[in-house]
Amino acid sequence: MQQSELSGRVALVTGAGQGIGEAVTRALVARGARVAALDWTPDGIKDLEAEFGRDKVTAHTADVADSTAVEAVVDEVENTVGPLGILVNVAGVLRTSPVVDITDDVWHRTFAVNSTGVFNASRAVARRMTERRSGCIVTVGSNAAGVPRTSMAAYAASKAAATMFTKCLGLELGRSGIRCNVVSPGSTDTAMQRGLWADDQAPQRVIDGDPGSYRVGIPLGRIAEPADIADAVAFLVSDRARHITMHDLYVDGGATLRA
């Protein structure tokens, strides 16, 4: 890792208060970026701001589903921290349920955060990046966007929408020198993942797979750590990936058996 490969760049990370978003924030700071950490609750992002200091991390509270609030945060960051060169869309929600039992509220909230939230943040930042003809946008999706999952229809569909949106955005912005990519994690040791575990044997069942739910295991034999996903994001926003755009990088230990 080059300690200063992102030096001088300003990044906005949504969902930065915990899990993958927190790990992405740490990874970008470690590489020299200044990070505007956004989450809908202040606790985690305030802790990051206190740990690193406001010269490296600033905390911003907003619901990514609220386009007006997102636009206000982007304005604030551009005016007080600096021009945004990086956006990482991490904010997401997951509620499991068979399709016949999904409530309207769960369906709409899942898409509001996982899909519309990506649109809101990307649109706001892309408008500024286009004027400067430079920048990188990475959306953290899910391998569920490409493989059907039982009891995860809303989540999988919303992540599939976010993935295709990001690729379309990359196609539109390519001539402006802006790269847009997706990182698709599999099972990762986060609070979201642990919320699905009913007992101490659950992690091993994830690794082994579950024929009853048509789910294969993880060939590498381990559940990802948030840092594994963050390292993939950090690569894609760096100049080492300067000729990569509209790519969907699966970081799932081979769980999808993706060709």
Short mmCIF file of N, CA and C in Angstrom, two decimals, residues 96-213:
data_model
loop_
_atom_site.label_atom_id
_atom_site.label_comp_id
_atom_site.label_asym_id
_atom_site.label_seq_id
_atom_site.Cartn_x
_atom_site.Cartn_y
_atom_site.Cartn_z
N THR A 96 -34.76 -9.27 5.79
CA THR A 96 -35.06 -10.53 5.11
C THR A 96 -36.52 -10.92 5.31
N SER A 97 -37.11 -11.48 4.25
CA SER A 97 -38.49 -11.91 4.32
C SER A 97 -38.86 -12.60 3.01
N PRO A 98 -39.67 -13.67 3.08
CA PRO A 98 -40.22 -14.21 1.83
C PRO A 98 -41.03 -13.12 1.11
N VAL A 99 -41.04 -13.18 -0.19
CA VAL A 99 -41.70 -12.12 -0.96
C VAL A 99 -43.15 -11.92 -0.52
N VAL A 100 -43.88 -13.02 -0.27
CA VAL A 100 -45.30 -12.88 0.07
C VAL A 100 -45.52 -12.18 1.40
N ASP A 101 -44.45 -12.05 2.20
CA ASP A 101 -44.58 -11.40 3.50
C ASP A 101 -43.92 -10.03 3.56
N ILE A 102 -43.30 -9.59 2.47
CA ILE A 102 -42.66 -8.27 2.48
C ILE A 102 -43.73 -7.18 2.58
N THR A 103 -43.55 -6.27 3.52
CA THR A 103 -44.49 -5.16 3.65
C THR A 103 -44.13 -4.04 2.68
N ASP A 104 -45.08 -3.19 2.40
CA ASP A 104 -44.82 -2.04 1.53
C ASP A 104 -43.69 -1.19 2.11
N ASP A 105 -43.72 -0.98 3.43
CA ASP A 105 -42.71 -0.12 4.06
C ASP A 105 -41.31 -0.69 3.89
N VAL A 106 -41.15 -2.00 4.09
CA VAL A 106 -39.84 -2.63 3.94
C VAL A 106 -39.35 -2.52 2.50
N TRP A 107 -40.22 -2.81 1.55
CA TRP A 107 -39.85 -2.73 0.14
C TRP A 107 -39.40 -1.32 -0.23
N HIS A 108 -40.21 -0.33 0.13
CA HIS A 108 -39.91 1.05 -0.26
C HIS A 108 -38.66 1.58 0.45
N ARG A 109 -38.49 1.26 1.72
CA ARG A 109 -37.31 1.73 2.45
C ARG A 109 -36.04 1.08 1.90
N THR A 110 -36.11 -0.20 1.55
CA THR A 110 -34.95 -0.88 0.99
C THR A 110 -34.49 -0.20 -0.29
N PHE A 111 -35.42 0.10 -1.17
CA PHE A 111 -35.06 0.77 -2.42
C PHE A 111 -34.67 2.23 -2.18
N ALA A 112 -35.30 2.87 -1.20
CA ALA A 112 -34.99 4.27 -0.92
C ALA A 112 -33.53 4.45 -0.53
N VAL A 113 -33.02 3.52 0.26
CA VAL A 113 -31.63 3.62 0.72
C VAL A 113 -30.67 2.99 -0.29
N ASN A 114 -30.93 1.75 -0.68
CA ASN A 114 -29.97 0.98 -1.47
C ASN A 114 -29.89 1.42 -2.92
N SER A 115 -30.98 1.92 -3.47
CA SER A 115 -30.99 2.34 -4.87
C SER A 115 -31.10 3.86 -5.02
N THR A 116 -32.16 4.45 -4.46
CA THR A 116 -32.32 5.90 -4.59
C THR A 116 -31.21 6.64 -3.88
N GLY A 117 -30.73 6.10 -2.76
CA GLY A 117 -29.62 6.73 -2.06
C GLY A 117 -28.37 6.81 -2.92
N VAL A 118 -28.11 5.75 -3.68
CA VAL A 118 -26.97 5.75 -4.60
C VAL A 118 -27.18 6.80 -5.70
N PHE A 119 -28.39 6.87 -6.21
CA PHE A 119 -28.72 7.89 -7.21
C PHE A 119 -28.54 9.29 -6.66
N ASN A 120 -29.08 9.55 -5.46
CA ASN A 120 -29.00 10.89 -4.88
C ASN A 120 -27.56 11.36 -4.70
N ALA A 121 -26.74 10.51 -4.09
CA ALA A 121 -25.36 10.90 -3.84
C ALA A 121 -24.57 11.00 -5.14
N SER A 122 -24.77 10.04 -6.04
CA SER A 122 -24.01 10.03 -7.29
C SER A 122 -24.37 11.23 -8.16
N ARG A 123 -25.66 11.54 -8.25
CA ARG A 123 -26.07 12.69 -9.06
C ARG A 123 -25.47 13.99 -8.53
N ALA A 124 -25.55 14.17 -7.21
CA ALA A 124 -25.04 15.41 -6.61
C ALA A 124 -23.54 15.56 -6.84
N VAL A 125 -22.80 14.47 -6.65
CA VAL A 125 -21.35 14.54 -6.80
C VAL A 125 -20.94 14.59 -8.26
N ALA A 126 -21.62 13.83 -9.11
CA ALA A 126 -21.27 13.79 -10.53
C ALA A 126 -21.42 15.16 -11.19
N ARG A 127 -22.40 15.94 -10.76
CA ARG A 127 -22.56 17.27 -11.32
C ARG A 127 -21.30 18.11 -11.11
N ARG A 128 -20.70 17.99 -9.94
CA ARG A 128 -19.47 18.75 -9.66
C ARG A 128 -18.27 18.13 -10.38
N MET A 129 -18.19 16.81 -10.36
CA MET A 129 -17.06 16.14 -11.02
C MET A 129 -17.04 16.42 -12.51
N THR A 130 -18.21 16.46 -13.14
CA THR A 130 -18.28 16.69 -14.58
C THR A 130 -17.69 18.04 -14.95
N GLU A 131 -17.95 19.04 -14.13
CA GLU A 131 -17.39 20.37 -14.40
C GLU A 131 -15.86 20.35 -14.34
N ARG A 132 -15.33 19.50 -13.44
CA ARG A 132 -13.87 19.42 -13.28
C ARG A 132 -13.24 18.36 -14.17
N ARG A 133 -14.09 17.54 -14.79
CA ARG A 133 -13.65 16.48 -15.70
C ARG A 133 -12.67 15.50 -15.04
N SER A 134 -12.99 15.14 -13.81
CA SER A 134 -12.20 14.13 -13.11
C SER A 134 -12.98 13.63 -11.91
N GLY A 135 -12.65 12.42 -11.48
CA GLY A 135 -13.28 11.86 -10.28
C GLY A 135 -13.52 10.37 -10.40
N CYS A 136 -13.82 9.76 -9.27
CA CYS A 136 -14.11 8.33 -9.20
C CYS A 136 -15.33 8.10 -8.31
N ILE A 137 -16.21 7.23 -8.77
CA ILE A 137 -17.38 6.83 -7.98
C ILE A 137 -17.37 5.32 -7.87
N VAL A 138 -17.49 4.82 -6.65
CA VAL A 138 -17.60 3.38 -6.42
C VAL A 138 -18.85 3.11 -5.61
N THR A 139 -19.66 2.19 -6.07
CA THR A 139 -20.83 1.75 -5.33
C THR A 139 -20.57 0.37 -4.75
N VAL A 140 -20.77 0.23 -3.46
CA VAL A 140 -20.67 -1.09 -2.83
C VAL A 140 -22.02 -1.77 -2.97
N GLY A 141 -22.06 -2.77 -3.85
CA GLY A 141 -23.30 -3.49 -4.11
C GLY A 141 -23.36 -4.77 -3.30
N SER A 142 -23.62 -5.88 -3.97
CA SER A 142 -23.69 -7.18 -3.30
C SER A 142 -23.66 -8.27 -4.35
N ASN A 143 -23.07 -9.42 -4.00
CA ASN A 143 -23.15 -10.54 -4.94
C ASN A 143 -24.58 -11.04 -5.09
N ALA A 144 -25.46 -10.65 -4.15
CA ALA A 144 -26.88 -11.00 -4.27
C ALA A 144 -27.53 -10.32 -5.47
N ALA A 145 -26.88 -9.28 -6.01
CA ALA A 145 -27.42 -8.61 -7.19
C ALA A 145 -27.34 -9.50 -8.42
N GLY A 146 -26.47 -10.52 -8.38
CA GLY A 146 -26.30 -11.36 -9.55
C GLY A 146 -26.71 -12.80 -9.35
N VAL A 147 -27.10 -13.15 -8.12
CA VAL A 147 -27.49 -14.53 -7.80
C VAL A 147 -28.77 -14.49 -6.97
N PRO A 148 -29.83 -15.17 -7.37
CA PRO A 148 -31.06 -15.15 -6.57
C PRO A 148 -30.82 -15.68 -5.16
N ARG A 149 -31.47 -15.05 -4.17
CA ARG A 149 -31.37 -15.46 -2.79
C ARG A 149 -32.77 -15.58 -2.20
N THR A 150 -33.02 -16.65 -1.48
CA THR A 150 -34.31 -16.78 -0.81
C THR A 150 -34.39 -15.77 0.33
N SER A 151 -35.57 -15.21 0.51
CA SER A 151 -35.87 -14.22 1.57
C SER A 151 -35.08 -12.93 1.45
N MET A 152 -34.47 -12.70 0.28
CA MET A 152 -33.69 -11.48 0.10
C MET A 152 -34.07 -10.75 -1.19
N ALA A 153 -35.30 -10.92 -1.64
CA ALA A 153 -35.71 -10.36 -2.92
C ALA A 153 -35.58 -8.84 -2.97
N ALA A 154 -36.04 -8.16 -1.94
CA ALA A 154 -35.98 -6.70 -1.93
C ALA A 154 -34.54 -6.22 -1.94
N TYR A 155 -33.72 -6.81 -1.10
CA TYR A 155 -32.31 -6.43 -1.03
C TYR A 155 -31.60 -6.71 -2.34
N ALA A 156 -31.77 -7.92 -2.87
CA ALA A 156 -31.09 -8.29 -4.11
C ALA A 156 -31.52 -7.41 -5.27
N ALA A 157 -32.82 -7.15 -5.37
CA ALA A 157 -33.32 -6.32 -6.46
C ALA A 157 -32.81 -4.88 -6.34
N SER A 158 -32.76 -4.36 -5.12
CA SER A 158 -32.28 -2.99 -4.93
C SER A 158 -30.80 -2.87 -5.25
N LYS A 159 -30.04 -3.89 -4.91
CA LYS A 159 -28.60 -3.87 -5.22
C LYS A 159 -28.36 -4.05 -6.71
N ALA A 160 -29.20 -4.86 -7.36
CA ALA A 160 -29.09 -5.00 -8.82
C ALA A 160 -29.36 -3.66 -9.50
N ALA A 161 -30.35 -2.94 -9.00
CA ALA A 161 -30.67 -1.62 -9.56
C ALA A 161 -29.50 -0.66 -9.37
N ALA A 162 -28.90 -0.67 -8.18
CA ALA A 162 -27.77 0.22 -7.91
C ALA A 162 -26.57 -0.13 -8.78
N THR A 163 -26.38 -1.43 -9.02
CA THR A 163 -25.27 -1.86 -9.86
C THR A 163 -25.44 -1.37 -11.29
N MET A 164 -26.59 -1.58 -11.88
CA MET A 164 -26.80 -1.15 -13.26
C MET A 164 -26.82 0.36 -13.38
N PHE A 165 -27.36 1.04 -12.37
CA PHE A 165 -27.31 2.51 -12.38
C PHE A 165 -25.87 2.99 -12.44
N THR A 166 -25.00 2.40 -11.63
CA THR A 166 -23.61 2.84 -11.58
C THR A 166 -22.90 2.58 -12.90
N LYS A 167 -23.21 1.46 -13.54
CA LYS A 167 -22.61 1.18 -14.85
C LYS A 167 -23.10 2.17 -15.91
N CYS A 168 -24.39 2.48 -15.89
CA CYS A 168 -24.91 3.48 -16.83
C CYS A 168 -24.28 4.84 -16.59
N LEU A 169 -24.11 5.18 -15.33
CA LEU A 169 -23.47 6.45 -14.98
C LEU A 169 -22.05 6.48 -15.52
N GLY A 170 -21.33 5.36 -15.38
CA GLY A 170 -19.97 5.30 -15.90
C GLY A 170 -19.92 5.48 -17.40
N LEU A 171 -20.91 4.93 -18.10
CA LEU A 171 -20.97 5.09 -19.55
C LEU A 171 -21.18 6.55 -19.94
N GLU A 172 -22.05 7.23 -19.21
CA GLU A 172 -22.34 8.63 -19.50
C GLU A 172 -21.17 9.55 -19.17
N LEU A 173 -20.44 9.22 -18.10
CA LEU A 173 -19.41 10.13 -17.60
C LEU A 173 -18.01 9.80 -18.11
N GLY A 174 -17.87 8.72 -18.86
CA GLY A 174 -16.54 8.30 -19.29
C GLY A 174 -15.79 9.37 -20.06
N ARG A 175 -16.46 10.05 -20.98
CA ARG A 175 -15.80 11.07 -21.79
C ARG A 175 -15.40 12.29 -20.96
N SER A 176 -15.93 12.38 -19.75
CA SER A 176 -15.54 13.46 -18.84
C SER A 176 -14.40 13.04 -17.92
N GLY A 177 -13.87 11.84 -18.15
CA GLY A 177 -12.74 11.38 -17.35
C GLY A 177 -13.12 10.85 -15.98
N ILE A 178 -14.40 10.54 -15.78
CA ILE A 178 -14.88 10.07 -14.48
C ILE A 178 -15.14 8.57 -14.56
N ARG A 179 -14.54 7.83 -13.64
CA ARG A 179 -14.70 6.38 -13.61
C ARG A 179 -15.73 5.98 -12.57
N CYS A 180 -16.59 5.01 -12.93
CA CYS A 180 -17.65 4.53 -12.03
C CYS A 180 -17.60 3.00 -12.00
N ASN A 181 -17.40 2.45 -10.82
CA ASN A 181 -17.28 1.01 -10.66
C ASN A 181 -18.10 0.51 -9.49
N VAL A 182 -18.23 -0.81 -9.42
CA VAL A 182 -18.99 -1.47 -8.36
C VAL A 182 -18.10 -2.49 -7.68
N VAL A 183 -18.19 -2.56 -6.37
CA VAL A 183 -17.59 -3.65 -5.60
C VAL A 183 -18.73 -4.45 -4.98
N SER A 184 -18.77 -5.75 -5.27
CA SER A 184 -19.88 -6.58 -4.81
C SER A 184 -19.39 -7.60 -3.77
N PRO A 185 -19.58 -7.30 -2.50
CA PRO A 185 -19.16 -8.25 -1.46
C PRO A 185 -20.10 -9.45 -1.38
N GLY A 186 -19.57 -10.51 -0.83
CA GLY A 186 -20.41 -11.60 -0.36
C GLY A 186 -20.59 -11.44 1.13
N SER A 187 -20.74 -12.55 1.84
CA SER A 187 -20.92 -12.50 3.29
C SER A 187 -19.70 -11.87 3.94
N THR A 188 -19.95 -10.81 4.71
CA THR A 188 -18.88 -10.04 5.34
C THR A 188 -19.23 -9.85 6.81
N ASP A 189 -18.23 -9.94 7.67
CA ASP A 189 -18.46 -9.89 9.11
C ASP A 189 -18.77 -8.46 9.56
N THR A 190 -20.04 -8.09 9.44
CA THR A 190 -20.54 -6.78 9.85
C THR A 190 -21.75 -6.96 10.74
N ALA A 191 -22.21 -5.86 11.31
CA ALA A 191 -23.42 -5.94 12.13
C ALA A 191 -24.61 -6.41 11.30
N MET A 192 -24.68 -6.02 10.03
CA MET A 192 -25.75 -6.47 9.16
C MET A 192 -25.72 -7.99 9.01
N GLN A 193 -24.54 -8.53 8.77
CA GLN A 193 -24.39 -9.98 8.62
C GLN A 193 -24.71 -10.71 9.92
N ARG A 194 -24.19 -10.21 11.01
CA ARG A 194 -24.41 -10.87 12.30
C ARG A 194 -25.88 -10.85 12.71
N GLY A 195 -26.62 -9.87 12.19
CA GLY A 195 -28.05 -9.83 12.47
C GLY A 195 -28.80 -10.98 11.85
N LEU A 196 -28.17 -11.68 10.90
CA LEU A 196 -28.80 -12.84 10.25
C LEU A 196 -28.45 -14.15 10.96
N TRP A 197 -27.51 -14.10 11.91
CA TRP A 197 -27.03 -15.31 12.55
C TRP A 197 -27.84 -15.62 13.80
N ALA A 198 -28.36 -16.84 13.86
CA ALA A 198 -29.21 -17.24 14.99
C ALA A 198 -28.43 -17.90 16.11
N ASP A 199 -27.22 -18.43 15.82
CA ASP A 199 -26.45 -19.12 16.85
C ASP A 199 -24.98 -19.11 16.47
N ASP A 200 -24.13 -19.72 17.31
CA ASP A 200 -22.68 -19.69 17.10
C ASP A 200 -22.23 -20.49 15.88
N GLN A 201 -23.08 -21.37 15.41
CA GLN A 201 -22.72 -22.19 14.25
C GLN A 201 -23.06 -21.52 12.92
N ALA A 202 -23.73 -20.38 12.98
CA ALA A 202 -24.16 -19.71 11.75
C ALA A 202 -23.01 -19.35 10.82
N PRO A 203 -21.88 -18.82 11.33
CA PRO A 203 -20.79 -18.50 10.40
C PRO A 203 -20.29 -19.72 9.61
N GLN A 204 -20.20 -20.87 10.28
CA GLN A 204 -19.75 -22.06 9.57
C GLN A 204 -20.76 -22.50 8.52
N ARG A 205 -22.06 -22.32 8.82
CA ARG A 205 -23.07 -22.67 7.83
C ARG A 205 -22.98 -21.78 6.60
N VAL A 206 -22.62 -20.51 6.82
CA VAL A 206 -22.42 -19.61 5.69
C VAL A 206 -21.27 -20.10 4.82
N ILE A 207 -20.19 -20.52 5.45
CA ILE A 207 -19.03 -21.01 4.72
C ILE A 207 -19.35 -22.32 4.00
N ASP A 208 -20.11 -23.20 4.66
CA ASP A 208 -20.41 -24.52 4.09
C ASP A 208 -21.48 -24.47 3.01
N GLY A 209 -22.37 -23.48 3.07
CA GLY A 209 -23.49 -23.40 2.14
C GLY A 209 -24.72 -24.08 2.70
N ASP A 210 -25.84 -23.88 2.01
CA ASP A 210 -27.12 -24.41 2.48
C ASP A 210 -27.93 -24.88 1.27
N PRO A 211 -27.90 -26.18 0.97
CA PRO A 211 -28.66 -26.69 -0.18
C PRO A 211 -30.15 -26.38 -0.08
N GLY A 212 -30.68 -26.33 1.14
CA GLY A 212 -32.11 -26.06 1.31
C GLY A 212 -32.53 -24.69 0.82
N SER A 213 -31.60 -23.74 0.84
CA SER A 213 -31.91 -22.40 0.33
C SER A 213 -31.17 -22.12 -0.98
#
